[in-house]
One Martini backbone bead per residue (centre of mass of N, CA, C, O) as a GRO file, in nm:
protein
  121
    1MET     BB    1   1.225   3.779   1.709
    2THR     BB    2   1.367   3.627   1.968
    3GLU     BB    3   1.395   3.908   2.127
    4LYS     BB    4   1.173   3.995   2.154
    5PHE     BB    5   1.055   3.759   2.337
    6LYS     BB    6   1.243   3.773   2.540
    7ALA     BB    7   1.185   4.094   2.651
    8ASP     BB    8   0.886   4.017   2.739
    9LEU     BB    9   0.971   3.797   2.971
   10LYS     BB   10   1.184   3.897   3.156
   11ALA     BB   11   0.917   4.029   3.375
   12VAL     BB   12   0.818   3.715   3.392
   13LYS     BB   13   0.574   3.461   3.513
   14LEU     BB   14   0.546   3.130   3.407
   15THR     BB   15   0.327   2.899   3.429
   16GLY     BB   16   0.320   2.539   3.338
   17HIS     BB   17   0.180   2.604   3.059
   18GLU     BB   18   0.355   2.817   2.926
   19LYS     BB   19   0.679   2.694   2.971
   20ALA     BB   20   0.576   2.442   2.756
   21VAL     BB   21   0.495   2.613   2.523
   22GLN     BB   22   0.738   2.854   2.469
   23PRO     BB   23   0.926   2.712   2.233
   24ALA     BB   24   0.730   2.619   2.016
   25VAL     BB   25   0.588   2.928   1.987
   26GLU     BB   26   0.865   3.076   1.897
   27ALA     BB   27   0.930   2.919   1.664
   28ALA     BB   28   0.661   2.908   1.505
   29LEU     BB   29   0.681   3.250   1.521
   30ALA     BB   30   0.893   3.256   1.323
   31ASP     BB   31   0.866   3.160   1.113
   32PHE     BB   32   0.645   3.268   1.013
   33CYS     BB   33   0.750   3.533   0.972
   34ARG     BB   34   0.956   3.418   0.753
   35GLN     BB   35   0.702   3.359   0.539
   36ASN     BB   36   0.495   3.653   0.638
   37ALA     BB   37   0.546   3.980   0.693
   38GLU     BB   38   0.268   4.092   0.772
   39PHE     BB   39   0.311   3.893   1.026
   40GLU     BB   40   0.546   4.063   1.163
   41GLN     BB   41   0.401   4.346   1.157
   42ALA     BB   42   0.217   4.200   1.395
   43VAL     BB   43   0.427   4.094   1.578
   44LEU     BB   44   0.547   4.383   1.632
   45GLN     BB   45   0.260   4.571   1.707
   46GLY     BB   46   0.173   4.397   1.895
   47GLU     BB   47   0.135   4.210   2.184
   48SER     BB   48   0.260   4.061   2.400
   49PHE     BB   49   0.404   3.691   2.421
   50ALA     BB   50   0.278   3.656   2.739
   51ASP     BB   51  -0.002   3.714   2.600
   52CYS     BB   52   0.012   3.472   2.396
   53LEU     BB   53   0.026   3.245   2.584
   54LYS     BB   54  -0.216   3.291   2.773
   55ALA     BB   55  -0.394   3.240   2.496
   56CYS     BB   56  -0.319   2.928   2.446
   57VAL     BB   57  -0.411   2.787   2.754
   58LYS     BB   58  -0.665   2.878   2.777
   59GLY     BB   59  -0.865   2.621   2.955
   60VAL     BB   60  -0.638   2.452   2.985
   61GLN     BB   61  -0.602   2.177   3.146
   62GLY     BB   62  -0.409   1.904   3.071
   63SER     BB   63  -0.394   1.899   2.741
   64ILE     BB   64  -0.298   2.040   2.374
   65SER     BB   65  -0.232   2.063   2.102
   66ASP     BB   66  -0.027   2.183   1.892
   67LEU     BB   67  -0.226   2.288   1.654
   68GLU     BB   68  -0.409   2.486   1.892
   69VAL     BB   69  -0.146   2.650   1.970
   70TYR     BB   70  -0.123   2.778   1.705
   71LYS     BB   71  -0.334   2.897   1.650
   72ARG     BB   72  -0.375   3.059   1.852
   73ALA     BB   73  -0.135   3.229   1.837
   74VAL     BB   74  -0.195   3.367   1.567
   75ALA     BB   75  -0.486   3.454   1.639
   76PHE     BB   76  -0.361   3.677   1.864
   77TYR     BB   77  -0.195   3.860   1.542
   78PHE     BB   78  -0.416   3.704   1.304
   79PRO     BB   79  -0.743   3.659   1.313
   80THR     BB   80  -0.738   3.527   1.003
   81ALA     BB   81  -0.528   3.317   1.009
   82LYS     BB   82  -0.431   3.059   0.918
   83VAL     BB   83  -0.351   2.726   0.978
   84HIS     BB   84  -0.118   2.438   0.842
   85MET     BB   85  -0.104   2.058   0.832
   86ALA     BB   86   0.190   1.812   0.734
   87LEU     BB   87   0.240   1.504   0.782
   88THR     BB   88   0.490   1.260   0.756
   89LEU     BB   89   0.654   1.010   0.627
   90ASP     BB   90   0.990   0.850   0.739
   91LEU     BB   91   1.169   0.500   0.724
   92GLY     BB   92   1.475   0.605   0.711
   93ASP     BB   93   1.513   0.608   0.325
   94GLY     BB   94   1.439   0.935   0.259
   95GLY     BB   95   1.131   0.830   0.068
   96SER     BB   96   1.151   0.586  -0.116
   97SER     BB   97   0.888   0.429   0.019
   98ASN     BB   98   0.648   0.659  -0.030
   99THR     BB   99   0.605   0.462  -0.317
  100PRO     BB  100   0.382   0.341  -0.471
  101ALA     BB  101   0.279   0.042  -0.569
  102GLU     BB  102   0.168  -0.055  -0.904
  103LYS     BB  103   0.034  -0.291  -0.733
  104PRO     BB  104  -0.182  -0.420  -0.528
  105ILE     BB  105  -0.139  -0.658  -0.256
  106THR     BB  106  -0.287  -0.978  -0.268
  107VAL     BB  107  -0.518  -1.233  -0.095
  108SER     BB  108  -0.555  -1.585  -0.164
  109SER     BB  109  -0.725  -1.906  -0.076
  110LYS     BB  110  -0.670  -1.936  -0.408
  111VAL     BB  111  -0.545  -2.223  -0.635
  112GLU     BB  112  -0.500  -2.207  -0.989
  113LEU     BB  113  -0.487  -2.443  -1.229
  114SER     BB  114  -0.320  -2.503  -1.570
  115LEU     BB  115  -0.240  -2.666  -1.789
  116ASP     BB  116  -0.224  -2.533  -2.057
  117GLU     BB  117  -0.011  -2.363  -1.960
  118LEU     BB  118   0.189  -2.583  -1.873
  119LEU     BB  119   0.145  -2.660  -2.174
  120ASP     BB  120   0.241  -2.406  -2.300
  121PHE     BB  121   0.525  -2.354  -2.587
   0.00000   0.00000   0.00000
């Protein structure tokens, strides 16, 4: 797939916005093509990657989110397709800190002592 994208860009001069999103869009589309053969077919038979990049940044003044760029790229080749994104947090421990505590930790400013509980043994 990457060869098709590179061939589509050979004779084209990209704008600054198009250059900025090109590597990420290329990688995302290649990954989507690996995930779905029907989408891959639509990309292979669709318009050029340069035109896709133009569509991705159309109307962008300053910045655009990654997710919005990917949605536009996918819609360019397959208008009914949807892109879902999930973000997860890993604190560098391989995810072992991702298990929630059994009991939530609560802080109370009130301390109660029972002498009966202390002497009950």
